[in-house]
Amino acid sequence: MDTWSRFLDTFFKPELIRQYLPSIAAGTVTTIEIAFAIVVTGILLGLVLAVLRTFRILPVNMMLVACVDIMRALPPIVLVLLVYFGLPNIGINVPSFAVLWIVLSLVLAAFAEEILWAGILSVPKGQWESARSTGFGLFSTLIYIVLPQAVRLTVPPLTNRTLAITKNTALGTVIGVPEILNQATTGQSFSGNATPLMMGAIAYVILFIPVVALGRFLETRFRWSRA
Amino acid sequence: MTGPILDIRGLRKSFGHVEVLRGIDLAVKPQELVFIIGPSGSGKSTLLRCCNRLEEPNAGTILVDGVDLMDRRTNINAMRRHIGMVFQSFNLYPHLSALSNVSLALRKVVKKSRAEAEALALTALERVGLREKAKSYPSELSGGQQQRVAIARALALEPTIMLFDEPTSALDPELVGSVLGVMRELKQDGMTMLVVSHEMRFARDAADRVIFMDHGLIVEEAPPSQIFTSPREPRTRTFIAELTR
């Protein structure tokens, strides 16, 4: 057997592809579901926190910054393991799917809050002043004038971060969420062949390349030249 | 005899240990155009910004149309609508068209319908001669046009007084005229205006009264004909001599 056919036999074995396609496909659906849930709740929560921070209530902001920094400092896998294996000991049983969803949502929310907060700060003070001088309150200034500008500025870093965190759905493997990587490693152990892992890798590429492209599109779509 | 539109008494404002306004008394009558001049750091912009509480004064009273702005019970957001403000740097909203810049507060603050707000916004843009630029975004307008849109934005809310904070200082010389032209028309229409500016020629032929400020105090106030030709105070004389040199 020459090197080339050994390579094909290791990574692209036709009968294994056929055998594991259904489970990898099911894993892909699971990954999409979790990723979607994480993006929605993570970014929304991040937005709420960033808005909350603009009211500059000192005790609230101190707590907020502390929580956000902890979330950003911890490796997500530590949180996943801590929650999944720790909570049952105090009588709280959370399904593995929910653990992954909640933990990664909180991590994304922490990063999204920081990014959106930076975006809010980068909107010039004069924008606030002209809005306030026409009778807008703090909150409506934020909603109608500041956030639309802040969000445009933050689309590229927010897309990057969202991508980085939704890829962490692969951590579901360690707590038994049947997502892509879990299905792929299961297939690999049963078959003793790397083909299911390669299929998993390909599934990730198919899944995330469009998101990268969407980020690039939004980046150009939302840009406007400043006077 | 009607009372003043704007009545400021004993106004004081400090930034840290620096007292920028050290007791200002100033009344602006209906339809009057009052011009504030003075060296930089004299507190003239701060005075203007206190008039709608963009800066929080430390002491004193500010009455606008008889309503005390410093009173806790006064709804400052509701009052600010009636105090138009025009900034040196225009501060148009870059993500909105000229029309939306002008109509946004009408829709979201005054709660008018979109159609009604846009009709009023178009009228305001017409007044500053930019009706045909309604669909343009700020980045597509010249500095002079942006400032006129900013004037329309304040004007659309039908203010009882308008504050101008160095409205032409950020403009190229050839664009200053169009903005001053709009201000002159506002004056003719009977708008009450308080203007901080260095446009001395405009002050000379449009202002009713000129106020000279220095070190947080009003040093001298007089009609333009008098203050520019025969200022009473030595400090005013020095400042005006510097300007007209």
Short mmCIF file of C-alpha atoms in Angstrom, two decimals:
data_model
loop_
_atom_site.label_atom_id
_atom_site.label_comp_id
_atom_site.label_asym_id
_atom_site.label_seq_id
_atom_site.Cartn_x
_atom_site.Cartn_y
_atom_site.Cartn_z
CA MET A 1 0.00 0.00 0.00
CA ASP A 2 1.57 3.30 -1.05
CA THR A 3 1.53 6.45 1.07
CA TRP A 4 -1.27 8.10 -0.89
CA SER A 5 -3.73 5.27 -0.52
CA ARG A 6 -2.75 4.93 3.14
CA PHE A 7 -3.54 8.61 3.56
CA LEU A 8 -6.92 8.18 1.88
CA ASP A 9 -7.62 5.08 3.94
CA THR A 10 -6.88 6.97 7.15
CA PHE A 11 -8.83 10.15 6.52
CA PHE A 12 -11.34 9.48 3.73
CA LYS A 13 -12.37 5.83 3.94
CA PRO A 14 -15.53 5.62 1.79
CA GLU A 15 -17.41 2.98 3.79
CA LEU A 16 -16.75 4.84 7.05
CA ILE A 17 -17.93 8.09 5.49
CA ARG A 18 -21.15 6.33 4.55
CA GLN A 19 -21.45 4.74 7.98
CA TYR A 20 -20.88 7.86 10.06
CA LEU A 21 -22.52 10.49 7.85
CA PRO A 22 -25.86 10.29 9.74
CA SER A 23 -24.29 10.77 13.18
CA ILE A 24 -22.00 13.59 12.02
CA ALA A 25 -25.02 15.24 10.39
CA ALA A 26 -26.99 14.89 13.61
CA GLY A 27 -24.03 16.36 15.49
CA THR A 28 -23.94 19.27 13.08
CA VAL A 29 -27.60 20.02 13.77
CA THR A 30 -26.90 19.94 17.51
CA THR A 31 -23.92 22.26 17.10
CA ILE A 32 -26.02 24.68 15.04
CA GLU A 33 -28.75 24.69 17.68
CA ILE A 34 -26.37 25.37 20.57
CA ALA A 35 -24.33 27.90 18.60
CA PHE A 36 -27.46 29.78 17.61
CA ALA A 37 -28.77 29.82 21.18
CA ILE A 38 -25.38 31.04 22.46
CA VAL A 39 -25.12 33.84 19.91
CA VAL A 40 -28.63 35.12 20.65
CA THR A 41 -28.48 35.04 24.44
CA GLY A 42 -24.79 35.95 24.68
CA ILE A 43 -25.00 39.06 22.52
CA LEU A 44 -28.33 40.18 23.96
CA LEU A 45 -27.04 39.80 27.51
CA GLY A 46 -23.82 41.60 26.54
CA LEU A 47 -25.88 44.45 25.09
CA VAL A 48 -28.01 44.69 28.22
CA LEU A 49 -24.89 44.79 30.40
CA ALA A 50 -23.23 47.44 28.22
CA VAL A 51 -26.38 49.58 28.41
CA LEU A 52 -26.55 49.06 32.17
CA ARG A 53 -22.94 50.20 32.43
CA THR A 54 -23.66 53.55 30.77
CA PHE A 55 -25.83 54.57 33.70
CA ARG A 56 -22.62 54.65 35.71
CA ILE A 57 -24.05 53.43 39.00
CA LEU A 58 -20.84 52.74 40.90
CA PRO A 59 -21.69 49.56 42.88
CA VAL A 60 -23.45 48.04 39.86
CA ASN A 61 -20.52 48.78 37.58
CA MET A 62 -17.96 47.44 40.03
CA MET A 63 -19.83 44.14 40.21
CA LEU A 64 -20.36 44.08 36.49
CA VAL A 65 -16.68 44.64 35.71
CA ALA A 66 -15.63 42.02 38.28
CA CYS A 67 -17.97 39.39 36.79
CA VAL A 68 -17.02 40.23 33.23
CA ASP A 69 -13.30 40.03 34.03
CA ILE A 70 -13.70 36.66 35.75
CA MET A 71 -15.62 35.32 32.76
CA ARG A 72 -12.96 36.56 30.41
CA ALA A 73 -10.09 35.23 32.52
CA LEU A 74 -11.36 31.68 33.00
CA PRO A 75 -10.83 29.12 30.25
CA PRO A 76 -14.37 28.13 29.19
CA ILE A 77 -13.59 24.44 29.74
CA VAL A 78 -12.94 25.09 33.43
CA LEU A 79 -16.38 26.69 33.77
CA VAL A 80 -18.03 23.90 31.81
CA LEU A 81 -16.51 21.21 34.03
CA LEU A 82 -17.13 23.16 37.22
CA VAL A 83 -20.79 23.65 36.47
CA TYR A 84 -21.46 20.20 35.04
CA PHE A 85 -19.70 18.18 37.72
CA GLY A 86 -20.13 20.59 40.60
CA LEU A 87 -23.81 21.52 40.61
CA PRO A 88 -25.22 17.97 40.96
CA ASN A 89 -23.42 17.75 44.32
CA ILE A 90 -25.66 20.48 45.70
CA GLY A 91 -28.71 18.85 44.20
CA ILE A 92 -28.99 20.89 40.99
CA ASN A 93 -29.02 18.77 37.88
CA VAL A 94 -28.59 20.70 34.68
CA PRO A 95 -28.63 18.82 31.37
CA SER A 96 -25.29 18.92 29.55
CA PHE A 97 -26.82 20.82 26.62
CA ALA A 98 -28.00 23.57 28.99
CA VAL A 99 -24.64 23.73 30.80
CA LEU A 100 -22.81 24.32 27.54
CA TRP A 101 -25.39 26.88 26.46
CA ILE A 102 -25.37 28.85 29.72
CA VAL A 103 -21.60 28.83 30.22
CA LEU A 104 -20.75 29.88 26.68
CA SER A 105 -23.55 32.48 26.69
CA LEU A 106 -22.05 34.04 29.80
CA VAL A 107 -18.57 34.02 28.30
CA LEU A 108 -19.82 35.58 25.06
CA ALA A 109 -21.86 38.11 27.04
CA ALA A 110 -18.74 39.15 28.96
CA PHE A 111 -16.73 39.73 25.80
CA ALA A 112 -19.67 41.33 23.95
CA GLU A 113 -20.21 43.71 26.86
CA GLU A 114 -16.58 44.83 26.74
CA ILE A 115 -16.64 45.26 22.97
CA LEU A 116 -19.96 47.14 22.95
CA TRP A 117 -18.87 49.27 25.89
CA ALA A 118 -15.74 50.25 23.98
CA GLY A 119 -17.97 51.05 21.01
CA ILE A 120 -20.25 53.22 23.16
CA LEU A 121 -17.24 55.09 24.55
CA SER A 122 -15.88 55.71 21.07
CA VAL A 123 -19.00 57.65 20.04
CA PRO A 124 -17.97 61.31 20.44
CA LYS A 125 -19.29 63.27 23.43
CA GLY A 126 -20.85 65.78 21.04
CA GLN A 127 -23.33 63.14 19.87
CA TRP A 128 -24.63 62.77 23.41
CA GLU A 129 -24.73 66.52 23.86
CA SER A 130 -26.65 67.29 20.72
CA ALA A 131 -29.17 64.54 21.51
CA ARG A 132 -29.59 65.69 25.09
CA SER A 133 -29.99 69.29 23.92
CA THR A 134 -32.97 68.29 21.77
CA GLY A 135 -34.73 66.69 24.74
CA PHE A 136 -33.61 63.06 24.52
CA GLY A 137 -33.16 61.36 27.89
CA LEU A 138 -30.14 59.21 28.69
CA PHE A 139 -31.76 55.94 27.65
CA SER A 140 -33.32 57.16 24.41
CA THR A 141 -30.05 58.89 23.46
CA LEU A 142 -28.42 55.51 23.85
CA ILE A 143 -31.06 53.68 21.82
CA TYR A 144 -31.52 56.10 18.93
CA ILE A 145 -28.20 57.88 18.61
CA VAL A 146 -25.31 56.17 20.39
CA LEU A 147 -25.96 52.43 19.99
CA PRO A 148 -26.61 52.53 16.23
CA GLN A 149 -23.16 54.11 15.84
CA ALA A 150 -21.48 51.92 18.47
CA VAL A 151 -22.83 48.71 16.93
CA ARG A 152 -21.51 49.65 13.50
CA LEU A 153 -18.07 50.24 14.96
CA THR A 154 -18.10 46.93 16.80
CA VAL A 155 -19.34 44.57 14.08
CA PRO A 156 -15.84 43.29 13.13
CA PRO A 157 -14.54 42.56 16.66
CA LEU A 158 -17.92 41.24 17.72
CA THR A 159 -18.05 38.83 14.77
CA ASN A 160 -14.55 37.56 15.52
CA ARG A 161 -15.32 37.01 19.17
CA THR A 162 -18.66 35.36 18.46
CA LEU A 163 -16.94 32.99 16.07
CA ALA A 164 -14.23 32.15 18.59
CA ILE A 165 -16.75 31.40 21.32
CA THR A 166 -19.28 29.44 19.27
CA LYS A 167 -16.41 27.21 18.13
CA ASN A 168 -16.08 26.31 21.81
CA THR A 169 -19.28 24.26 21.43
CA ALA A 170 -16.72 21.51 20.75
CA LEU A 171 -16.19 21.51 24.52
CA GLY A 172 -19.56 19.76 24.71
CA THR A 173 -17.56 16.59 23.99
CA VAL A 174 -16.18 16.46 27.54
CA ILE A 175 -19.64 16.52 29.10
CA GLY A 176 -21.38 14.36 26.54
CA VAL A 177 -23.31 16.84 24.42
CA PRO A 178 -23.87 15.02 21.11
CA GLU A 179 -22.40 17.77 18.95
CA ILE A 180 -20.04 17.40 15.99
CA LEU A 181 -16.80 16.63 17.81
CA ASN A 182 -18.50 14.22 20.20
CA GLN A 183 -19.97 12.26 17.30
CA ALA A 184 -16.65 12.34 15.49
CA THR A 185 -14.59 11.06 18.43
CA THR A 186 -17.17 8.36 19.11
CA GLY A 187 -16.89 7.27 15.48
CA GLN A 188 -13.12 7.37 15.70
CA SER A 189 -13.03 5.10 18.77
CA PHE A 190 -15.39 2.55 17.27
CA SER A 191 -13.73 2.42 13.88
CA GLY A 192 -10.13 2.99 14.94
CA ASN A 193 -9.86 5.32 11.97
CA ALA A 194 -9.50 9.11 11.64
CA THR A 195 -12.14 9.43 8.92
CA PRO A 196 -14.96 10.45 11.30
CA LEU A 197 -12.68 13.16 12.77
CA MET A 198 -11.93 14.44 9.29
CA MET A 199 -15.66 14.49 8.60
CA GLY A 200 -16.13 16.51 11.79
CA ALA A 201 -13.46 18.99 10.69
CA ILE A 202 -15.13 19.36 7.32
CA ALA A 203 -18.49 19.91 9.04
CA TYR A 204 -16.98 22.74 11.12
CA VAL A 205 -15.54 24.39 8.01
CA ILE A 206 -18.85 24.13 6.16
CA LEU A 207 -20.61 25.56 9.21
CA PHE A 208 -18.31 28.46 10.04
CA ILE A 209 -17.01 29.65 6.66
CA PRO A 210 -20.40 31.28 5.87
CA VAL A 211 -20.30 33.02 9.26
CA VAL A 212 -16.84 34.41 8.49
CA ALA A 213 -18.13 35.58 5.10
CA LEU A 214 -21.19 37.15 6.73
CA GLY A 215 -18.90 39.04 9.13
CA ARG A 216 -16.93 40.39 6.20
CA PHE A 217 -20.13 41.44 4.45
CA LEU A 218 -21.52 43.20 7.52
CA GLU A 219 -18.21 44.96 7.98
CA THR A 220 -18.44 46.63 4.56
CA ARG A 221 -22.20 47.06 4.71
CA PHE A 222 -22.10 48.95 8.01
CA ARG A 223 -19.18 51.19 7.23
CA TRP A 224 -19.88 54.80 6.48
CA SER A 225 -17.42 57.59 5.92
CA ARG A 226 -17.22 60.04 8.76
CA ALA A 227 -17.29 63.70 7.98
CA MET B 1 -43.83 94.73 28.79
CA THR B 2 -42.96 91.04 28.73
CA GLY B 3 -40.29 89.49 30.95
CA PRO B 4 -36.99 88.18 29.65
CA ILE B 5 -36.88 84.82 27.84
CA LEU B 6 -33.64 83.98 29.59
CA ASP B 7 -32.84 85.31 33.02
CA ILE B 8 -29.58 84.27 34.67
CA ARG B 9 -28.73 85.39 38.19
CA GLY B 10 -25.61 84.81 40.26
CA LEU B 11 -24.41 81.93 38.08
CA ARG B 12 -21.28 80.17 39.28
CA LYS B 13 -19.47 77.17 37.86
CA SER B 14 -16.22 75.53 38.85
CA PHE B 15 -14.20 72.79 37.22
CA GLY B 16 -12.25 71.32 40.12
CA HIS B 17 -10.55 74.23 41.82
CA VAL B 18 -10.91 76.56 38.86
CA GLU B 19 -13.90 78.86 39.03
CA VAL B 20 -14.87 79.45 35.40
CA LEU B 21 -18.00 81.51 36.07
CA ARG B 22 -17.82 83.79 39.06
CA GLY B 23 -21.28 85.27 39.36
CA ILE B 24 -22.99 86.02 36.07
CA ASP B 25 -26.17 88.07 35.76
CA LEU B 26 -27.67 88.24 32.31
CA ALA B 27 -31.15 88.76 30.90
CA VAL B 28 -32.11 88.22 27.27
CA LYS B 29 -35.35 89.84 26.13
CA PRO B 30 -37.70 88.35 23.54
CA GLN B 31 -36.40 88.74 19.98
CA GLU B 32 -33.09 90.05 21.23
CA LEU B 33 -29.78 88.90 19.77
CA VAL B 34 -27.12 89.01 22.45
CA PHE B 35 -23.54 88.44 21.45
CA ILE B 36 -20.89 87.18 23.86
CA ILE B 37 -17.25 87.91 23.12
CA GLY B 38 -14.12 87.45 25.16
CA PRO B 39 -10.72 85.77 25.21
CA SER B 40 -10.54 81.97 25.31
CA GLY B 41 -10.93 80.68 28.82
CA SER B 42 -13.14 83.60 29.78
CA GLY B 43 -16.05 81.22 30.42
CA LYS B 44 -18.32 82.22 27.53
CA SER B 45 -18.89 78.70 26.21
CA THR B 46 -19.43 77.40 29.74
CA LEU B 47 -22.02 80.12 30.32
CA LEU B 48 -23.85 79.06 27.17
CA ARG B 49 -23.70 75.38 28.12
CA CYS B 50 -25.12 76.15 31.55
CA CYS B 51 -28.18 77.68 29.88
CA ASN B 52 -29.54 74.20 29.06
CA ARG B 53 -27.63 72.48 31.84
CA LEU B 54 -25.26 70.58 29.60
CA GLU B 55 -22.94 71.87 32.30
CA GLU B 56 -24.26 71.68 35.83
CA PRO B 57 -23.90 75.10 37.52
CA ASN B 58 -22.68 75.22 41.11
CA ALA B 59 -24.85 78.15 42.13
CA GLY B 60 -27.32 80.66 40.77
CA THR B 61 -30.66 80.57 39.03
CA ILE B 62 -31.50 80.21 35.36
CA LEU B 63 -35.02 81.09 34.26
CA VAL B 64 -36.11 80.17 30.75
CA ASP B 65 -39.50 81.59 29.89
CA GLY B 66 -40.10 81.93 33.60
CA VAL B 67 -39.26 78.28 34.40
CA ASP B 68 -36.42 77.72 36.85
CA LEU B 69 -34.01 75.25 35.24
CA MET B 70 -32.27 74.64 38.55
CA ASP B 71 -35.49 73.58 40.29
CA ARG B 72 -35.53 69.86 41.06
CA ARG B 73 -39.14 69.63 39.92
CA THR B 74 -38.36 71.04 36.48
CA ASN B 75 -38.30 68.39 33.76
CA ILE B 76 -35.01 69.33 32.15
CA ASN B 77 -35.56 67.12 29.07
CA ALA B 78 -38.86 68.85 28.37
CA MET B 79 -37.21 72.27 28.79
CA ARG B 80 -34.22 71.48 26.56
CA ARG B 81 -36.55 71.05 23.60
CA HIS B 82 -37.38 74.74 23.89
CA ILE B 83 -33.74 75.76 24.11
CA GLY B 84 -32.17 75.20 20.70
CA MET B 85 -28.45 74.64 20.74
CA VAL B 86 -25.98 74.81 17.88
CA PHE B 87 -22.47 73.50 18.43
CA GLN B 88 -19.10 74.45 17.01
CA SER B 89 -18.59 70.92 15.66
CA PHE B 90 -22.17 70.53 14.29
CA ASN B 91 -22.61 67.12 15.96
CA LEU B 92 -24.95 65.78 13.30
CA TYR B 93 -25.80 62.09 13.65
CA PRO B 94 -23.60 60.42 11.01
CA HIS B 95 -25.83 57.36 10.63
CA LEU B 96 -28.91 59.38 9.70
CA SER B 97 -29.88 61.45 6.67
CA ALA B 98 -30.33 65.21 7.02
CA LEU B 99 -34.08 64.69 7.15
CA SER B 100 -33.83 62.09 9.91
CA ASN B 101 -31.34 64.24 11.80
CA VAL B 102 -33.97 66.97 11.92
CA SER B 103 -37.03 64.78 12.43
CA LEU B 104 -35.68 62.32 15.02
CA ALA B 105 -36.44 64.40 18.11
CA LEU B 106 -39.85 65.36 16.69
CA ARG B 107 -40.72 61.68 16.38
CA LYS B 108 -39.11 60.22 19.48
CA VAL B 109 -39.26 63.13 21.93
CA VAL B 110 -42.33 65.09 20.81
CA LYS B 111 -43.97 61.82 19.68
CA LYS B 112 -45.27 63.08 16.38
CA SER B 113 -46.09 60.64 13.60
CA ARG B 114 -43.38 60.00 11.02
CA ALA B 115 -45.30 61.85 8.32
CA GLU B 116 -45.95 64.89 10.49
CA ALA B 117 -42.37 64.96 11.81
CA GLU B 118 -40.92 64.71 8.32
CA ALA B 119 -43.17 67.48 7.02
CA LEU B 120 -42.00 69.77 9.84
CA ALA B 121 -38.39 68.71 9.26
CA LEU B 122 -38.69 69.59 5.58
CA THR B 123 -40.03 73.02 6.50
CA ALA B 124 -37.09 73.54 8.84
CA LEU B 125 -34.64 72.41 6.15
CA GLU B 126 -36.37 74.81 3.75
CA ARG B 127 -35.73 77.66 6.17
CA VAL B 128 -32.00 76.97 6.10
CA GLY B 129 -32.10 76.53 2.33
CA LEU B 130 -31.34 72.81 2.27
CA ARG B 131 -34.65 71.18 1.39
CA GLU B 132 -33.05 69.50 -1.60
CA LYS B 133 -30.39 67.92 0.65
CA ALA B 134 -32.95 66.11 2.83
CA LYS B 135 -31.82 62.67 1.67
CA SER B 136 -28.09 63.41 2.01
CA TYR B 137 -26.00 62.03 4.83
CA PRO B 138 -23.78 64.33 6.90
CA SER B 139 -20.64 62.95 5.24
CA GLU B 140 -22.01 64.12 1.89
CA LEU B 141 -22.49 67.71 3.04
CA SER B 142 -20.02 70.57 3.35
CA GLY B 143 -19.27 71.99 6.79
CA GLY B 144 -21.53 74.98 6.13
CA GLN B 145 -24.37 72.72 5.02
CA GLN B 146 -23.89 70.47 8.05
CA GLN B 147 -24.11 73.45 10.37
CA ARG B 148 -27.27 74.64 8.64
CA VAL B 149 -28.81 71.16 9.09
CA ALA B 150 -27.82 71.40 12.77
CA ILE B 151 -29.62 74.76 12.95
CA ALA B 152 -32.67 73.18 11.28
CA ARG B 153 -32.55 70.36 13.83
CA ALA B 154 -32.81 72.85 16.68
CA LEU B 155 -35.29 75.04 14.81
CA ALA B 156 -37.72 72.19 14.07
CA LEU B 157 -38.51 71.92 17.77
CA GLU B 158 -39.73 75.55 17.74
CA PRO B 159 -37.39 76.77 20.48
CA THR B 160 -38.11 79.92 22.45
CA ILE B 161 -34.42 80.76 22.44
CA MET B 162 -31.43 79.53 20.47
CA LEU B 163 -27.91 79.20 21.79
CA PHE B 164 -25.02 79.30 19.32
CA ASP B 165 -21.64 78.05 20.56
CA GLU B 166 -19.05 79.38 18.10
CA PRO B 167 -21.16 78.19 15.15
CA THR B 168 -18.69 79.24 12.47
CA SER B 169 -15.35 78.52 14.15
CA ALA B 170 -14.95 75.09 12.54
CA LEU B 171 -15.84 76.32 9.06
CA ASP B 172 -13.65 77.25 6.11
CA PRO B 173 -13.86 81.02 5.56
CA GLU B 174 -15.86 80.71 2.34
CA LEU B 175 -18.59 78.69 4.12
CA VAL B 176 -19.08 81.08 7.04
CA GLY B 177 -21.34 83.43 5.08
CA SER B 178 -24.10 80.89 4.45
CA VAL B 179 -24.39 80.07 8.16
CA LEU B 180 -24.38 83.74 9.19
CA GLY B 181 -27.01 84.37 6.49
CA VAL B 182 -29.31 81.82 8.11
CA MET B 183 -28.72 83.36 11.53
CA ARG B 184 -29.50 86.80 10.14
CA GLU B 185 -32.81 85.50 8.78
CA LEU B 186 -33.65 83.96 12.14
CA LYS B 187 -33.04 87.33 13.71
CA GLN B 188 -35.39 88.96 11.20
CA ASP B 189 -38.03 86.33 11.99
CA GLY B 190 -37.85 87.40 15.62
CA MET B 191 -35.86 84.52 17.14
CA THR B 192 -34.29 85.19 20.52
CA MET B 193 -30.60 84.31 20.30
CA LEU B 194 -27.57 84.09 22.53
CA VAL B 195 -24.41 83.78 20.46
CA VAL B 196 -20.82 83.07 21.40
CA SER B 197 -18.71 83.90 18.38
CA HIS B 198 -15.70 85.74 17.02
CA GLU B 199 -17.55 87.04 13.96
CA MET B 200 -17.18 90.72 14.86
CA ARG B 201 -18.63 92.08 11.66
CA PHE B 202 -21.75 89.97 12.18
CA ALA B 203 -21.95 91.21 15.78
CA ARG B 204 -21.66 94.78 14.58
CA ASP B 205 -24.60 94.66 12.21
CA ALA B 206 -26.90 92.00 13.73
CA ALA B 207 -26.47 92.07 17.51
CA ASP B 208 -28.65 94.15 19.79
CA ARG B 209 -26.19 93.92 22.61
CA VAL B 210 -22.61 92.75 22.98
CA ILE B 211 -21.26 91.31 26.19
CA PHE B 212 -17.56 91.19 26.90
CA MET B 213 -16.51 88.46 29.33
CA ASP B 214 -13.15 87.92 30.97
CA HIS B 215 -12.08 85.58 33.77
CA GLY B 216 -15.61 84.36 34.45
CA LEU B 217 -17.22 87.77 34.78
CA ILE B 218 -19.13 90.12 32.55
CA VAL B 219 -16.78 93.06 32.18
CA GLU B 220 -18.87 95.26 29.95
CA GLU B 221 -22.08 95.20 27.98
CA ALA B 222 -23.21 97.73 25.42
CA PRO B 223 -24.78 98.06 21.98
CA PRO B 224 -22.32 96.97 19.27
CA SER B 225 -21.90 100.49 17.92
CA GLN B 226 -20.62 101.58 21.31
CA ILE B 227 -18.55 98.58 22.39
CA PHE B 228 -16.62 98.37 19.14
CA THR B 229 -15.89 102.07 18.78
CA SER B 230 -15.62 103.40 22.31
CA PRO B 231 -15.33 100.61 24.88
CA ARG B 232 -15.46 101.84 28.44
CA GLU B 233 -13.26 99.26 30.14
CA PRO B 234 -9.51 99.00 29.42
CA ARG B 235 -9.71 95.19 29.14
CA THR B 236 -12.45 95.44 26.52
CA ARG B 237 -10.42 98.03 24.67
CA THR B 238 -7.35 95.76 24.59
CA PHE B 239 -9.39 92.77 23.41
CA ILE B 240 -11.14 94.68 20.65
CA ALA B 241 -7.92 96.29 19.53
CA GLU B 242 -6.35 92.80 19.27
CA LEU B 243 -9.27 91.56 17.18
CA THR B 244 -9.51 94.45 14.77
CA ARG B 245 -5.77 94.84 14.30
#
